[in-house]
Amino acid sequence: MASTLTICNILAFLAIACLATPVFCQLCQDLDTNGCKLLIASKPDFCTTSPLANTACQRTCGNCPLTCYHCPLKPVNDSITCTTTKHCASSEMCMINTLYAHDGHIEHILSCIDRSVCDGAGFGFNSNLVGKRHQRRNLNLHCCHTDLCNVPDFTTTTQRAQVSSVTPPGFYSCHSDIVFVVDESGSVGFAGFKKVISFITDIVGHLDVGTHGDQLSLLLFDNDPHLQWYLNDYTTKADLLNALTYVPYHNGTTNTGSALKYVRENVFQFKNGDRPTAKNVVVVITDGRSSNHTATVAESNNLRRDGVRMVVLGVGNAVNSELIDIAGVYANAAKVAGYDHLPEAESKILKLIC
């Protein structure tokens, strides 16, 4: 009852404040940012259902034009060179366009860009697109939808000249389409499986979930693949976290190859949420050798040829050599001693996803 009264009091305060100072509400600022955050924490659908989302809590709900770093004419080489900013149009997002030169150096152009470009328009992609485009290119366009999010190194701890903190500590804006492929064979057990789901829940908590941020699909596998949801089934963090509380455990063998084939043929498809401008990442979590090593390696290779980054997390008795075979490179593989140790890998997995 107390929490309900608190929410009602905040709503009443914000509504009265907007009526008393309508000019302020038209400036696209929050009347009380802490109050808005409390409302969203208590009522996850506040930004989509309450009229105050467009008046008293415009900035917290993402309904204000963005402020982005703006260096569109002269490329910058690191995260602190660009110090100018720009107020974008309401139809624009923040953008960083990265050039990976043949001599090894990297350059970035930062500015605003129309949302339609971030969704693939202008690159020849449309609703009839099926399958995944190859990512063998030297340019990488990244879009994001929070103020000053277009920073060259999204996981850097470097402080910029004009702001005290560009990205909240532990928050990652990766613009990735991420598929978690989770082993639910008999060796995992119900208790171990629940710890894996808890680990994924923690990962989601650090991501910028949304159609213009990070999207996540979940596929379980034993003898057969068991898709829980596609990339575009849950487009808000609240809905995704809620879905993770209802994931069933099946039990069986470890047919990893079949699961990876399902991801390639069904999940990374435009109609199921695969975005042409987003990075594709598969995170395999397993505790044992696959039932068909040859098929597992072949499907891992197929996904990498399609431009997918393969990340693998082994638990306990997982075979080291197979983990590296799935990941393709040693750096994309991690291993923990047991399911109680999963949190130890969280930071590395987040960085590999980005």
Short mmCIF file of C-alpha atoms in Angstrom, two decimals:
data_model
loop_
_atom_site.label_atom_id
_atom_site.label_comp_id
_atom_site.label_asym_id
_atom_site.label_seq_id
_atom_site.Cartn_x
_atom_site.Cartn_y
_atom_site.Cartn_z
CA MET A 1 0.00 0.00 0.00
CA ALA A 2 2.84 2.37 0.88
CA SER A 3 4.53 1.92 -2.48
CA THR A 4 1.20 2.48 -4.25
CA LEU A 5 0.67 5.71 -2.35
CA THR A 6 4.22 6.81 -3.20
CA ILE A 7 3.64 6.24 -6.92
CA CYS A 8 0.32 8.07 -6.76
CA ASN A 9 1.96 10.97 -4.94
CA ILE A 10 4.70 11.22 -7.57
CA LEU A 11 2.17 11.08 -10.40
CA ALA A 12 0.10 13.79 -8.74
CA PHE A 13 3.15 15.97 -8.13
CA LEU A 14 4.37 15.66 -11.73
CA ALA A 15 0.93 16.33 -13.17
CA ILE A 16 0.39 19.42 -10.99
CA ALA A 17 3.92 20.67 -11.74
CA CYS A 18 3.30 20.39 -15.47
CA LEU A 19 0.06 22.33 -15.15
CA ALA A 20 1.78 24.99 -13.04
CA THR A 21 4.83 25.32 -15.33
CA PRO A 22 3.73 24.23 -18.82
CA VAL A 23 6.68 26.02 -20.44
CA PHE A 24 9.13 23.75 -18.60
CA CYS A 25 7.29 20.64 -19.77
CA GLN A 26 7.64 21.90 -23.33
CA LEU A 27 11.45 22.14 -22.99
CA CYS A 28 11.83 18.36 -23.18
CA GLN A 29 13.30 17.97 -19.72
CA ASP A 30 12.21 15.86 -16.77
CA LEU A 31 10.46 17.73 -14.01
CA ASP A 32 11.96 15.27 -11.51
CA THR A 33 14.35 12.71 -12.99
CA ASN A 34 14.60 10.67 -9.77
CA GLY A 35 10.81 10.59 -9.53
CA CYS A 36 10.58 9.42 -13.14
CA LYS A 37 13.11 6.65 -12.52
CA LEU A 38 11.17 5.52 -9.47
CA LEU A 39 7.97 5.39 -11.49
CA ILE A 40 9.59 3.31 -14.23
CA ALA A 41 11.12 0.93 -11.70
CA SER A 42 7.71 0.41 -10.09
CA LYS A 43 5.73 0.44 -13.34
CA PRO A 44 7.91 -0.84 -16.25
CA ASP A 45 5.32 0.12 -18.90
CA PHE A 46 5.08 3.72 -17.63
CA CYS A 47 6.83 5.18 -20.69
CA THR A 48 4.43 3.48 -23.10
CA THR A 49 1.15 3.86 -21.19
CA SER A 50 1.26 7.10 -19.20
CA PRO A 51 0.61 10.54 -20.76
CA LEU A 52 3.26 11.91 -18.38
CA ALA A 53 5.87 10.07 -20.47
CA ASN A 54 5.49 12.86 -23.04
CA THR A 55 5.27 15.71 -20.55
CA ALA A 56 6.85 15.32 -17.12
CA CYS A 57 9.28 12.47 -17.89
CA GLN A 58 10.15 13.12 -21.52
CA ARG A 59 13.92 12.72 -21.25
CA THR A 60 13.91 9.63 -19.02
CA CYS A 61 11.40 7.95 -21.33
CA GLY A 62 13.50 8.72 -24.40
CA ASN A 63 10.99 11.10 -25.98
CA CYS A 64 13.37 14.06 -26.34
CA PRO A 65 15.63 14.83 -29.30
CA LEU A 66 19.08 13.44 -28.56
CA THR A 67 22.30 15.31 -27.92
CA CYS A 68 25.17 13.59 -29.75
CA TYR A 69 28.86 14.09 -30.26
CA HIS A 70 29.32 15.88 -33.56
CA CYS A 71 32.53 15.59 -35.61
CA PRO A 72 31.20 14.87 -39.11
CA LEU A 73 33.87 16.42 -41.32
CA LYS A 74 37.19 15.52 -39.75
CA PRO A 75 37.55 11.92 -38.51
CA VAL A 76 38.83 11.40 -34.97
CA ASN A 77 41.17 8.64 -33.80
CA ASP A 78 40.14 8.12 -30.19
CA SER A 79 37.36 8.67 -27.65
CA ILE A 80 38.48 12.08 -26.34
CA THR A 81 39.30 14.05 -29.51
CA CYS A 82 35.72 15.04 -30.39
CA THR A 83 34.41 17.58 -27.87
CA THR A 84 31.64 19.28 -29.88
CA THR A 85 28.00 18.25 -29.53
CA LYS A 86 24.81 18.72 -31.52
CA HIS A 87 21.08 18.65 -30.71
CA CYS A 88 19.61 16.16 -33.19
CA ALA A 89 16.23 16.31 -34.89
CA SER A 90 13.44 14.25 -33.33
CA SER A 91 13.75 11.70 -36.14
CA GLU A 92 17.49 11.19 -35.61
CA MET A 93 19.73 8.98 -33.49
CA CYS A 94 23.37 9.29 -32.47
CA MET A 95 25.77 7.72 -34.97
CA ILE A 96 29.38 6.61 -35.08
CA ASN A 97 30.84 5.50 -38.41
CA THR A 98 34.13 3.64 -37.98
CA LEU A 99 36.77 3.07 -40.65
CA TYR A 100 39.21 0.18 -40.20
CA ALA A 101 42.08 1.14 -42.51
CA HIS A 102 44.36 -1.40 -44.19
CA ASP A 103 47.39 -0.08 -42.30
CA GLY A 104 45.71 -0.93 -38.99
CA HIS A 105 44.62 2.51 -37.78
CA ILE A 106 41.00 3.31 -36.93
CA GLU A 107 39.07 6.53 -37.59
CA HIS A 108 35.61 7.63 -36.43
CA ILE A 109 33.01 10.10 -37.70
CA LEU A 110 30.43 11.13 -35.08
CA SER A 111 27.12 12.90 -35.58
CA CYS A 112 23.32 12.50 -35.83
CA ILE A 113 21.65 10.32 -38.45
CA ASP A 114 18.08 9.56 -39.46
CA ARG A 115 16.53 6.54 -37.72
CA SER A 116 15.56 5.02 -41.08
CA VAL A 117 19.25 4.67 -41.97
CA CYS A 118 19.88 2.87 -38.68
CA ASP A 119 17.09 0.44 -39.61
CA GLY A 120 18.81 -0.37 -42.92
CA ALA A 121 17.04 1.99 -45.33
CA GLY A 122 19.38 3.45 -47.91
CA PHE A 123 21.58 0.36 -47.91
CA GLY A 124 19.27 -1.72 -50.11
CA PHE A 125 17.63 -3.57 -47.19
CA ASN A 126 13.86 -3.85 -46.93
CA SER A 127 11.12 -6.01 -45.47
CA ASN A 128 11.62 -8.67 -48.16
CA LEU A 129 15.21 -9.32 -47.09
CA VAL A 130 15.82 -12.94 -46.07
CA GLY A 131 19.04 -14.19 -44.57
CA LYS A 132 22.13 -12.46 -43.29
CA ARG A 133 24.31 -10.04 -45.20
CA HIS A 134 28.04 -10.65 -45.15
CA GLN A 135 29.97 -8.34 -42.82
CA ARG A 136 33.32 -8.45 -44.60
CA ARG A 137 33.67 -4.73 -44.94
CA ASN A 138 35.90 -1.97 -43.65
CA LEU A 139 33.14 0.39 -42.49
CA ASN A 140 31.00 -0.17 -39.43
CA LEU A 141 27.97 2.05 -38.74
CA HIS A 142 26.71 2.04 -35.16
CA CYS A 143 23.52 3.80 -34.00
CA CYS A 144 22.44 4.37 -30.41
CA HIS A 145 19.60 6.22 -28.72
CA THR A 146 20.79 7.83 -25.50
CA ASP A 147 22.44 11.23 -25.05
CA LEU A 148 26.17 11.29 -25.94
CA CYS A 149 26.24 7.55 -26.58
CA ASN A 150 28.24 7.73 -29.84
CA VAL A 151 31.62 7.15 -28.25
CA PRO A 152 34.26 5.20 -30.26
CA ASP A 153 35.05 2.80 -27.40
CA PHE A 154 31.74 1.87 -25.75
CA THR A 155 33.48 0.07 -22.86
CA THR A 156 36.16 2.67 -22.19
CA THR A 157 36.68 4.16 -18.74
CA THR A 158 38.31 7.30 -20.18
CA GLN A 159 36.71 10.52 -18.96
CA ARG A 160 35.74 13.01 -21.66
CA ALA A 161 36.45 16.71 -21.39
CA GLN A 162 32.85 17.99 -21.26
CA VAL A 163 31.00 15.31 -19.33
CA SER A 164 31.68 13.51 -16.08
CA SER A 165 30.31 10.18 -17.33
CA VAL A 166 29.33 9.29 -20.89
CA THR A 167 28.08 5.80 -20.16
CA PRO A 168 26.90 4.64 -16.72
CA PRO A 169 29.38 2.21 -15.10
CA GLY A 170 28.68 -1.34 -16.25
CA PHE A 171 26.31 -0.22 -19.02
CA TYR A 172 26.96 -1.40 -22.59
CA SER A 173 25.38 -0.02 -25.75
CA CYS A 174 26.54 -2.51 -28.37
CA HIS A 175 23.91 -2.38 -31.15
CA SER A 176 24.13 -6.17 -31.38
CA ASP A 177 21.73 -8.97 -32.28
CA ILE A 178 22.64 -11.53 -29.64
CA VAL A 179 21.57 -15.18 -29.52
CA PHE A 180 22.23 -17.13 -26.33
CA VAL A 181 22.52 -20.85 -27.12
CA VAL A 182 22.19 -22.66 -23.79
CA ASP A 183 23.01 -26.30 -23.00
CA GLU A 184 20.20 -27.93 -21.01
CA SER A 185 21.47 -31.53 -21.16
CA GLY A 186 21.25 -33.90 -18.23
CA SER A 187 24.69 -33.00 -16.90
CA VAL A 188 23.57 -29.39 -16.35
CA GLY A 189 20.76 -30.24 -13.97
CA PHE A 190 17.88 -28.01 -12.91
CA ALA A 191 19.93 -26.06 -10.35
CA GLY A 192 22.75 -25.40 -12.83
CA PHE A 193 20.30 -24.40 -15.53
CA LYS A 194 18.64 -21.84 -13.28
CA LYS A 195 22.05 -20.32 -12.51
CA VAL A 196 22.68 -19.96 -16.25
CA ILE A 197 19.37 -18.14 -16.68
CA SER A 198 20.27 -15.91 -13.73
CA PHE A 199 23.62 -15.18 -15.42
CA ILE A 200 21.88 -14.20 -18.68
CA THR A 201 19.48 -12.03 -16.68
CA ASP A 202 22.44 -10.17 -15.21
CA ILE A 203 23.92 -9.71 -18.71
CA VAL A 204 20.62 -8.26 -19.98
CA GLY A 205 20.60 -5.83 -17.07
CA HIS A 206 23.79 -4.25 -18.45
CA LEU A 207 22.59 -3.97 -22.07
CA ASP A 208 20.77 -1.21 -23.96
CA VAL A 209 17.78 -3.36 -24.94
CA GLY A 210 15.55 -2.10 -27.77
CA THR A 211 14.97 -2.05 -31.52
CA HIS A 212 17.65 0.63 -31.86
CA GLY A 213 19.94 -0.90 -29.24
CA ASP A 214 20.60 -4.53 -28.35
CA GLN A 215 18.23 -7.39 -29.21
CA LEU A 216 18.37 -10.86 -27.66
CA SER A 217 17.12 -14.30 -28.64
CA LEU A 218 17.26 -17.41 -26.47
CA LEU A 219 17.66 -20.96 -27.77
CA LEU A 220 17.93 -23.97 -25.47
CA PHE A 221 19.26 -27.30 -26.70
CA ASP A 222 19.51 -30.92 -25.64
CA ASN A 223 18.79 -33.59 -28.27
CA ASP A 224 16.98 -30.89 -30.23
CA PRO A 225 16.92 -27.07 -30.33
CA HIS A 226 14.15 -25.38 -28.33
CA LEU A 227 13.65 -21.76 -29.38
CA GLN A 228 12.28 -19.59 -26.59
CA TRP A 229 11.98 -16.34 -28.56
CA TYR A 230 13.28 -14.56 -31.64
CA LEU A 231 15.29 -11.33 -31.68
CA ASN A 232 12.24 -9.13 -32.23
CA ASP A 233 9.82 -10.84 -29.81
CA TYR A 234 10.78 -8.67 -26.83
CA THR A 235 11.79 -5.08 -27.56
CA THR A 236 12.01 -3.65 -24.02
CA LYS A 237 14.28 -4.65 -21.16
CA ALA A 238 11.30 -5.09 -18.83
CA ASP A 239 9.60 -7.58 -21.18
CA LEU A 240 12.85 -9.46 -21.75
CA LEU A 241 13.60 -9.75 -18.05
CA ASN A 242 10.05 -10.93 -17.43
CA ALA A 243 10.41 -13.62 -20.14
CA LEU A 244 13.59 -14.90 -18.49
CA THR A 245 11.60 -15.78 -15.36
CA TYR A 246 9.58 -18.40 -17.31
CA VAL A 247 12.25 -20.45 -19.10
CA PRO A 248 11.69 -24.24 -18.83
CA TYR A 249 14.35 -26.94 -18.38
CA HIS A 250 14.04 -29.97 -20.69
CA ASN A 251 17.01 -32.37 -20.13
CA GLY A 252 18.65 -34.63 -22.74
CA THR A 253 21.95 -34.96 -24.65
CA THR A 254 24.27 -32.23 -26.00
CA ASN A 255 23.47 -31.71 -29.69
CA THR A 256 25.28 -28.39 -30.07
CA GLY A 257 25.64 -28.62 -33.85
CA SER A 258 21.89 -28.92 -34.37
CA ALA A 259 21.32 -25.84 -32.21
CA LEU A 260 23.84 -23.74 -34.15
CA LYS A 261 22.31 -24.84 -37.45
CA TYR A 262 18.89 -23.73 -36.20
CA VAL A 263 20.30 -20.30 -35.28
CA ARG A 264 21.83 -19.87 -38.73
CA GLU A 265 18.77 -20.99 -40.68
CA ASN A 266 15.99 -19.52 -38.54
CA VAL A 267 17.06 -16.90 -36.00
CA PHE A 268 19.37 -14.71 -38.08
CA GLN A 269 16.63 -13.83 -40.54
CA PHE A 270 15.29 -10.36 -41.26
CA LYS A 271 11.70 -11.41 -40.62
CA ASN A 272 12.71 -12.61 -37.13
CA GLY A 273 14.47 -9.40 -36.12
CA ASP A 274 17.94 -9.68 -37.66
CA ARG A 275 19.04 -6.12 -38.47
CA PRO A 276 21.40 -5.36 -41.38
CA THR A 277 23.25 -2.65 -39.43
CA ALA A 278 23.71 -4.62 -36.18
CA LYS A 279 26.53 -6.95 -35.18
CA ASN A 280 25.53 -10.61 -34.93
CA VAL A 281 26.77 -12.48 -31.87
CA VAL A 282 26.15 -16.06 -30.70
CA VAL A 283 26.97 -16.90 -27.07
CA VAL A 284 27.14 -20.66 -26.42
CA ILE A 285 27.02 -21.78 -22.78
CA THR A 286 27.80 -25.48 -22.26
CA ASP A 287 29.28 -27.85 -19.67
CA GLY A 288 30.29 -30.80 -21.85
CA ARG A 289 31.47 -32.12 -25.18
CA SER A 290 28.88 -32.03 -27.94
CA SER A 291 27.39 -35.31 -29.13
CA ASN A 292 28.66 -34.65 -32.68
CA HIS A 293 31.90 -32.66 -32.60
CA THR A 294 32.26 -32.58 -36.40
CA ALA A 295 28.78 -31.09 -36.93
CA THR A 296 29.35 -28.57 -34.14
CA VAL A 297 32.59 -27.29 -35.66
CA ALA A 298 31.07 -27.20 -39.16
CA GLU A 299 28.09 -25.11 -38.03
CA SER A 300 30.34 -22.78 -36.03
CA ASN A 301 32.41 -22.23 -39.17
CA ASN A 302 29.25 -21.57 -41.20
CA LEU A 303 28.11 -18.89 -38.79
CA ARG A 304 31.51 -17.20 -38.75
CA ARG A 305 31.55 -17.18 -42.56
CA ASP A 306 28.26 -15.26 -42.36
CA GLY A 307 29.98 -12.61 -40.23
CA VAL A 308 28.72 -13.86 -36.85
CA ARG A 309 30.97 -13.48 -33.83
CA MET A 310 31.07 -16.79 -31.94
CA VAL A 311 31.51 -16.52 -28.17
CA VAL A 312 31.58 -19.59 -25.94
CA LEU A 313 31.47 -20.01 -22.17
CA GLY A 314 32.43 -23.42 -20.82
CA VAL A 315 31.39 -24.59 -17.37
CA GLY A 316 33.15 -27.26 -15.29
CA ASN A 317 34.07 -30.24 -17.46
CA ALA A 318 33.57 -28.55 -20.83
CA VAL A 319 36.33 -29.64 -23.24
CA ASN A 320 38.79 -26.79 -23.80
CA SER A 321 39.68 -27.75 -27.38
CA GLU A 322 36.03 -27.80 -28.47
CA LEU A 323 35.36 -24.44 -26.83
CA ILE A 324 38.11 -22.90 -28.97
CA ASP A 325 36.84 -24.75 -32.07
CA ILE A 326 33.40 -23.19 -31.55
CA ALA A 327 34.75 -19.70 -30.82
CA GLY A 328 37.24 -19.79 -33.68
CA VAL A 329 39.88 -17.94 -31.64
CA TYR A 330 41.10 -18.43 -28.08
CA ALA A 331 40.23 -14.86 -27.12
CA ASN A 332 36.49 -15.48 -27.72
CA ALA A 333 36.33 -18.44 -25.31
CA ALA A 334 35.97 -18.37 -21.54
CA LYS A 335 35.66 -21.05 -18.88
CA VAL A 336 34.60 -21.16 -15.22
CA ALA A 337 35.02 -23.92 -12.66
CA GLY A 338 31.31 -24.44 -12.07
CA TYR A 339 27.86 -22.86 -12.21
CA ASP A 340 28.46 -20.97 -8.97
CA HIS A 341 31.37 -19.23 -10.71
CA LEU A 342 29.42 -17.88 -13.70
CA PRO A 343 29.51 -14.26 -12.41
CA GLU A 344 33.30 -14.35 -12.82
CA ALA A 345 32.84 -14.43 -16.61
CA GLU A 346 30.24 -11.64 -16.82
CA SER A 347 32.63 -8.80 -17.64
CA LYS A 348 34.43 -10.74 -20.38
CA ILE A 349 31.21 -11.94 -22.01
CA LEU A 350 29.81 -8.39 -22.06
CA LYS A 351 32.94 -7.07 -23.74
CA LEU A 352 32.90 -9.89 -26.31
CA ILE A 353 29.23 -9.18 -27.10
CA CYS A 354 30.18 -5.58 -27.92
#
